[in-house]
PDB file of C-alpha atoms in Angstrom:
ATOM      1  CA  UNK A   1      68.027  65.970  43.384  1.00 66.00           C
ATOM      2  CA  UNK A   2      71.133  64.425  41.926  1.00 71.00           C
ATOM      3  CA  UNK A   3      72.306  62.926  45.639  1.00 79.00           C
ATOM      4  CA  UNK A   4      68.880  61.131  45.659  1.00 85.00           C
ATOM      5  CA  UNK A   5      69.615  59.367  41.876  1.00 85.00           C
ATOM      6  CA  UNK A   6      72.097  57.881  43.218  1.00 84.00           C
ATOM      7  CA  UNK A   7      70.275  56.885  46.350  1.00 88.00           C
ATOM      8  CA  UNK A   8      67.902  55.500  44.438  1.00 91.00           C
ATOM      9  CA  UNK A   9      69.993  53.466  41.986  1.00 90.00           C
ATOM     10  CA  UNK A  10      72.077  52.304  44.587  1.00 90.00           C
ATOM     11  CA  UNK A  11      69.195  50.974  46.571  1.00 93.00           C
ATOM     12  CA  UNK A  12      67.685  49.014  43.932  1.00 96.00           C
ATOM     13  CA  UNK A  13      71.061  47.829  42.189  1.00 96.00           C
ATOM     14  CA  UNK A  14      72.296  46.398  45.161  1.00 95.00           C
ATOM     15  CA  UNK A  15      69.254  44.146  45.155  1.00 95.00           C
ATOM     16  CA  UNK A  16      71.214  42.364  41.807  1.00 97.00           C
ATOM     17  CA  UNK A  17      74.129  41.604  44.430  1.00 96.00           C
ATOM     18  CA  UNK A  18      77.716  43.248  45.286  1.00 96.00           C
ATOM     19  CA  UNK A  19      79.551  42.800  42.617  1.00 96.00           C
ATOM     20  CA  UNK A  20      76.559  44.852  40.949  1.00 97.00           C
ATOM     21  CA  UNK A  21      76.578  47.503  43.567  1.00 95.00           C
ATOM     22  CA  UNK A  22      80.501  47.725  43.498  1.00 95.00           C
ATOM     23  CA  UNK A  23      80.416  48.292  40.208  1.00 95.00           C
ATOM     24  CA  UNK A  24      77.788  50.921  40.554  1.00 94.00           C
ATOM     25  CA  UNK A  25      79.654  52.706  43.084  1.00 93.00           C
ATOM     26  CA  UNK A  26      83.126  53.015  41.779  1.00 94.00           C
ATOM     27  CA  UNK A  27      81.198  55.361  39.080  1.00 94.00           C
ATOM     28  CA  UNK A  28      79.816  57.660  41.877  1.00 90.00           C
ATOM     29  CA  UNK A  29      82.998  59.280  42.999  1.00 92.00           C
ATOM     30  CA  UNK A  30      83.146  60.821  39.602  1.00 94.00           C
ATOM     31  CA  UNK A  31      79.573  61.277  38.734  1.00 91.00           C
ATOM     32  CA  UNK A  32      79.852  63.760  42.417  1.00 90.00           C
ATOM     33  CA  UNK A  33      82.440  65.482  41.250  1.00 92.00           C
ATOM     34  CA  UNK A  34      80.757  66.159  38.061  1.00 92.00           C
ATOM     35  CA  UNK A  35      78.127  67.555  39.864  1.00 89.00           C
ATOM     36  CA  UNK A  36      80.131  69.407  41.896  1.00 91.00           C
ATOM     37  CA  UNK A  37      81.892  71.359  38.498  1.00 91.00           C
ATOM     38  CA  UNK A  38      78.264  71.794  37.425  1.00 89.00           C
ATOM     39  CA  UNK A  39      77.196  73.534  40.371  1.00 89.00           C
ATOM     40  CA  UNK A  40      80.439  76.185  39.797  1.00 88.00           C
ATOM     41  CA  UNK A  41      78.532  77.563  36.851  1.00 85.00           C
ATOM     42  CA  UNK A  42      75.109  77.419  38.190  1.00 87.00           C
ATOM     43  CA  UNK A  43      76.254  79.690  41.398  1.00 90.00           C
ATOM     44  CA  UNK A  44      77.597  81.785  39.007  1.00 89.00           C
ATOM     45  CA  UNK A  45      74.668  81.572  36.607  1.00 87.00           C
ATOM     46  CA  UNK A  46      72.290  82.308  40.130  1.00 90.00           C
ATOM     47  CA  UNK A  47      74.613  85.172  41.475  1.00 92.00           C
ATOM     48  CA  UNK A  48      74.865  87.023  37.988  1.00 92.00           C
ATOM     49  CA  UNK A  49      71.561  87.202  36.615  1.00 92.00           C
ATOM     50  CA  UNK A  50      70.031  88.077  39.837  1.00 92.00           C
ATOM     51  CA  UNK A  51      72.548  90.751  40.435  1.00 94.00           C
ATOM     52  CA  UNK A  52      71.452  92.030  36.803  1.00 94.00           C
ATOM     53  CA  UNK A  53      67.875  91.695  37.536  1.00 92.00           C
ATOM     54  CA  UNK A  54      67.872  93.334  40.956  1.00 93.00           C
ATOM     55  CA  UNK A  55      69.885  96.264  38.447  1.00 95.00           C
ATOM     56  CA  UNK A  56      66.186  96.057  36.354  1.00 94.00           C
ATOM     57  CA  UNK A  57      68.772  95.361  33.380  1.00 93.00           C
ATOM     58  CA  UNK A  58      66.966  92.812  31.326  1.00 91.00           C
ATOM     59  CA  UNK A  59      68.920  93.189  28.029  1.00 93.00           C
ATOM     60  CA  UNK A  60      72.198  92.468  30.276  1.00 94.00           C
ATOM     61  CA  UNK A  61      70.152  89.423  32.089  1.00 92.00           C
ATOM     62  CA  UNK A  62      69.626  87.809  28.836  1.00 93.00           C
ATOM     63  CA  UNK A  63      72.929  88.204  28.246  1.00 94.00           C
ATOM     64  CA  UNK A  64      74.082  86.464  31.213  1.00 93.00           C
ATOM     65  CA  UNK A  65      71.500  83.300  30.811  1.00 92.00           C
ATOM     66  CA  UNK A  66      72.415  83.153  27.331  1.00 94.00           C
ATOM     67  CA  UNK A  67      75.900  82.713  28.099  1.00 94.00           C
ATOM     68  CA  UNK A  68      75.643  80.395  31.004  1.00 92.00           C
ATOM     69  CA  UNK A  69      73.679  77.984  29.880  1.00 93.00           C
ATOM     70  CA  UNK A  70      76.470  78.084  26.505  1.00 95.00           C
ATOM     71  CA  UNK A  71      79.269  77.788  29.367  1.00 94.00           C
ATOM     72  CA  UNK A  72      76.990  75.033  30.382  1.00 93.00           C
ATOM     73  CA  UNK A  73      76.496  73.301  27.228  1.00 94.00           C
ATOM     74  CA  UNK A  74      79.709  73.388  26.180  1.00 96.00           C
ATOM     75  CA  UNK A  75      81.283  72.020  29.945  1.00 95.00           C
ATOM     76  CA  UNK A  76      78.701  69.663  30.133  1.00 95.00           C
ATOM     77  CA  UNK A  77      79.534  68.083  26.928  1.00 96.00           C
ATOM     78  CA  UNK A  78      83.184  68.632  26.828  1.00 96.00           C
ATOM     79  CA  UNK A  79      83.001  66.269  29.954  1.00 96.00           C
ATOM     80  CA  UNK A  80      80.853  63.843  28.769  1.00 96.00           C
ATOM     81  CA  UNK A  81      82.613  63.417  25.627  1.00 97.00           C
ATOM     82  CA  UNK A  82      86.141  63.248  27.796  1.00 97.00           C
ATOM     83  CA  UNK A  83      84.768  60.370  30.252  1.00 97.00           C
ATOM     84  CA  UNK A  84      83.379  58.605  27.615  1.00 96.00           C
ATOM     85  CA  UNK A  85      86.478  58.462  25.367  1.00 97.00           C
ATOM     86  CA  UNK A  86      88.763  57.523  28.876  1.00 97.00           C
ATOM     87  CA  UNK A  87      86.356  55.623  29.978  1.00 96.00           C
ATOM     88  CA  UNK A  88      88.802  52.269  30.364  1.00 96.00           C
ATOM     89  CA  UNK A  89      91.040  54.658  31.868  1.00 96.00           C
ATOM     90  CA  UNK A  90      88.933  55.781  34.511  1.00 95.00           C
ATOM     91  CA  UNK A  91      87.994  52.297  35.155  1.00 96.00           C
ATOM     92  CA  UNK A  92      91.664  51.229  35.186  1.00 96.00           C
ATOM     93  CA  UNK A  93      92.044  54.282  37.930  1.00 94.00           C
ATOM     94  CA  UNK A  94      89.638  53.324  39.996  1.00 93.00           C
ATOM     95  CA  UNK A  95      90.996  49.942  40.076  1.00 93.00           C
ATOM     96  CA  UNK A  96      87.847  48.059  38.710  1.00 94.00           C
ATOM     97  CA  UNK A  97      88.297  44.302  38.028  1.00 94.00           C
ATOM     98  CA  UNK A  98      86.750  41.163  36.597  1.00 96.00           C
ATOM     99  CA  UNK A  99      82.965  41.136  36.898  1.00 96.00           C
ATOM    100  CA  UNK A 100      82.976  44.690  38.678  1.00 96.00           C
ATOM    101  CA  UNK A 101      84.764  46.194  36.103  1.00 97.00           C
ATOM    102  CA  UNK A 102      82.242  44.699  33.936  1.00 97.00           C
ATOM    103  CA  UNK A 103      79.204  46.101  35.425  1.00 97.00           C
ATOM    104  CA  UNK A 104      80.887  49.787  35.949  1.00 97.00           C
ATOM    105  CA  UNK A 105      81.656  49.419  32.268  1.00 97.00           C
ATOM    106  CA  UNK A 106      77.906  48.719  31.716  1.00 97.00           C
ATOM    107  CA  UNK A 107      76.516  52.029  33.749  1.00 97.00           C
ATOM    108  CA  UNK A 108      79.542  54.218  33.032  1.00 97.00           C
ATOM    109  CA  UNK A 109      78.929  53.568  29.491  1.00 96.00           C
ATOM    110  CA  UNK A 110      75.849  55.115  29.750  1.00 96.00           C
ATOM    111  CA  UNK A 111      75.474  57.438  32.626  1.00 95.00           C
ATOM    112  CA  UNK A 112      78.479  59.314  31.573  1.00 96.00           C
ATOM    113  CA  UNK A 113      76.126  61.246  28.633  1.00 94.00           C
ATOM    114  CA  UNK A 114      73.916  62.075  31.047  1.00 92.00           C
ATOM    115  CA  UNK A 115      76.780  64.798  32.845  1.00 94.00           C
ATOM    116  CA  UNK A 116      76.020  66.947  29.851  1.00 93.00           C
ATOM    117  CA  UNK A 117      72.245  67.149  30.767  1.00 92.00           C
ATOM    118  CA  UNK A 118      72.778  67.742  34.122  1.00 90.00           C
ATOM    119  CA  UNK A 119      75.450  70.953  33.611  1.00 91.00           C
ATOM    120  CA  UNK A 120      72.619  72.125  31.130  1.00 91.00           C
ATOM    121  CA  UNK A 121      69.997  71.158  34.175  1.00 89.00           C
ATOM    122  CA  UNK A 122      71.945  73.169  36.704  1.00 88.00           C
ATOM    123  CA  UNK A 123      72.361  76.199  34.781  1.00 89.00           C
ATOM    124  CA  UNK A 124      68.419  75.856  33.762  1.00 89.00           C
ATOM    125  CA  UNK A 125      67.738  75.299  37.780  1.00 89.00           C
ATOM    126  CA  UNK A 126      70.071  78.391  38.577  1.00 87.00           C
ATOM    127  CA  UNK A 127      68.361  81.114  35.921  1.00 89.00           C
ATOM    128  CA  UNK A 128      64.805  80.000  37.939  1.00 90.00           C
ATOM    129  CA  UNK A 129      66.034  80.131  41.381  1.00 88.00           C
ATOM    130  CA  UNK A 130      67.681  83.600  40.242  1.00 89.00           C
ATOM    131  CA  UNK A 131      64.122  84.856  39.270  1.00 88.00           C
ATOM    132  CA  UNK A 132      62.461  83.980  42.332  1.00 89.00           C
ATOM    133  CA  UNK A 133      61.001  80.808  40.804  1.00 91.00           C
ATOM    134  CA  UNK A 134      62.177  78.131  43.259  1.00 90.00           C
ATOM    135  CA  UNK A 135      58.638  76.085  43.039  1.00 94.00           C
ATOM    136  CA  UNK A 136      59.110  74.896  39.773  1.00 93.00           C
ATOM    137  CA  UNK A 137      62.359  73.490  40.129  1.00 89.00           C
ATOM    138  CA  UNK A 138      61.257  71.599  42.903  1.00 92.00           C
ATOM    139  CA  UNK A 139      58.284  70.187  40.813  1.00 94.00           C
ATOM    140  CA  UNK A 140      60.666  69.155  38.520  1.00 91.00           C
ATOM    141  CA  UNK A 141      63.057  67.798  40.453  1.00 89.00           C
ATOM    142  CA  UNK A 142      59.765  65.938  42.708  1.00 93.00           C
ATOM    143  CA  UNK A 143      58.744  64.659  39.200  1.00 95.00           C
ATOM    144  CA  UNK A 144      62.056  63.319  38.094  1.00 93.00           C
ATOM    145  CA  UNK A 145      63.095  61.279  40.933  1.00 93.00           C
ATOM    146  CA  UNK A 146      59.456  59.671  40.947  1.00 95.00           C
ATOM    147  CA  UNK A 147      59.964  59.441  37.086  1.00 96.00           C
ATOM    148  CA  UNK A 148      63.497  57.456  38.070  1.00 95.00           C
ATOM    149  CA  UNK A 149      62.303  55.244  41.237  1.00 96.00           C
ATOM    150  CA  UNK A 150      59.706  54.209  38.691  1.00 97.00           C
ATOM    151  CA  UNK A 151      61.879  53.675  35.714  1.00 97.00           C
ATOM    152  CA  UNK A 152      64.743  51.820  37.740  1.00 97.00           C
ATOM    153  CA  UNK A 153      62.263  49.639  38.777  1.00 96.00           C
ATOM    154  CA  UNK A 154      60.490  48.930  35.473  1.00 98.00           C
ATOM    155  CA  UNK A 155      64.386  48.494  33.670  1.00 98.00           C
ATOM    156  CA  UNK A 156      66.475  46.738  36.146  1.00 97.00           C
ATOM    157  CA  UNK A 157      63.794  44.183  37.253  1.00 97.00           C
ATOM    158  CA  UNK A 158      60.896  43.815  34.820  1.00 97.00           C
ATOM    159  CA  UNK A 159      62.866  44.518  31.269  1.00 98.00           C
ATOM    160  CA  UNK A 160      65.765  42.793  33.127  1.00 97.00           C
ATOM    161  CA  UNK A 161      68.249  45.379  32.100  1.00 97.00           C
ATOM    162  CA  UNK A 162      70.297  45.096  35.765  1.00 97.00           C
ATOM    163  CA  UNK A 163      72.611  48.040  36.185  1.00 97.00           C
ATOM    164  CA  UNK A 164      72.057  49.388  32.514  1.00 97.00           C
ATOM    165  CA  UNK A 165      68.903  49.793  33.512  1.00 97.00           C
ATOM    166  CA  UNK A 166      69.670  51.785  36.492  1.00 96.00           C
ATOM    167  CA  UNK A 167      71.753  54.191  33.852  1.00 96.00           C
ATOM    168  CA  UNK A 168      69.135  54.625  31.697  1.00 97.00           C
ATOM    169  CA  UNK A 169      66.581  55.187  34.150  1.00 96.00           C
ATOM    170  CA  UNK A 170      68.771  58.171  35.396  1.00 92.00           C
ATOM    171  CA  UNK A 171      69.722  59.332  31.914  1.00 92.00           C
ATOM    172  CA  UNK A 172      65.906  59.081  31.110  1.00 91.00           C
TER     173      UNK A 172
END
């Protein structure tokens, strides 16, 4: 689900032209990896609770999802709260420049608060899957990329929001 956001926002951002694009795409590296130390605690989330509920140990279960989606929470926003603050550093890392650095400015700025949703999203995802319930999280994750080919379209073109818009259409 989160590969295909960035599908999507890349496809209709480069549309604006390459410095756009560019600037989109010095973001992704870290927006991966991101997703990558979310997915640490939802394998861990998945593995535990189903070990507990294969055990028929609810109370320890509950335990478990309790505590991973607070492990979750409190990653999640811990590194939202870090790229946000370096922000200009990770720019200056990445070795963004003139207009590019401009436009990764204008969708870091933003996307960057949604890596707290998505560790609380993959923990969510993990305590379903773990139960057996892998149909709703596709529906959700169906429904959300619909929800942000729609919205990119609607905010980068027709509210002429360029590459916030693609930001907010994935934070949305």
């Amino acid at each position: 689900t989160q590969t295909l956001f960035e599908v999507v926002d890349t496809w209709f951002v480069t549309q604006l032209g390459p410095d756009h694009i560019t600037g989109v795409g010095l973001i992704g590296p870290i927006m991966f990896t991101a997703f990558a130390v979310s997915q640490t605690v939802n394998v861990g989330v998945a593995a535990m609770l189903s070990r507990r509920l294969g055990q028929k140990r609810p109370e320890l279960a509950r335990d478990v999802l309790n505590h991973g989606l607070l492990l979750a929470t409190v990653i999640g926003l811990g590194l939202s709260i870090f790229l946000i603050l370096c922000r200009g550093l990770v720019l200056d890392w990445l070795g963004a420049s003139g207009e590019i650095r401009t436009y990764a400015n204008q969708y870091a700025s933003i996307i960057f608060c949604a890596v707290a949703l998505m560790h609380i999203g993959a923990a969510s995802d993990a305590a379903l899957r773990a139960q057996g319930n892998t149909v709703t999280t596709m529906k959700v994750g169906v429904t959300a990329n619909i929800a942000n080919i729609l919205l990119d379209r609607v905010l980068i073109f027709d509210l002429g929001m360029g590459v916030a818009g693609a930001a907010w259409a994935t934070l949305i």
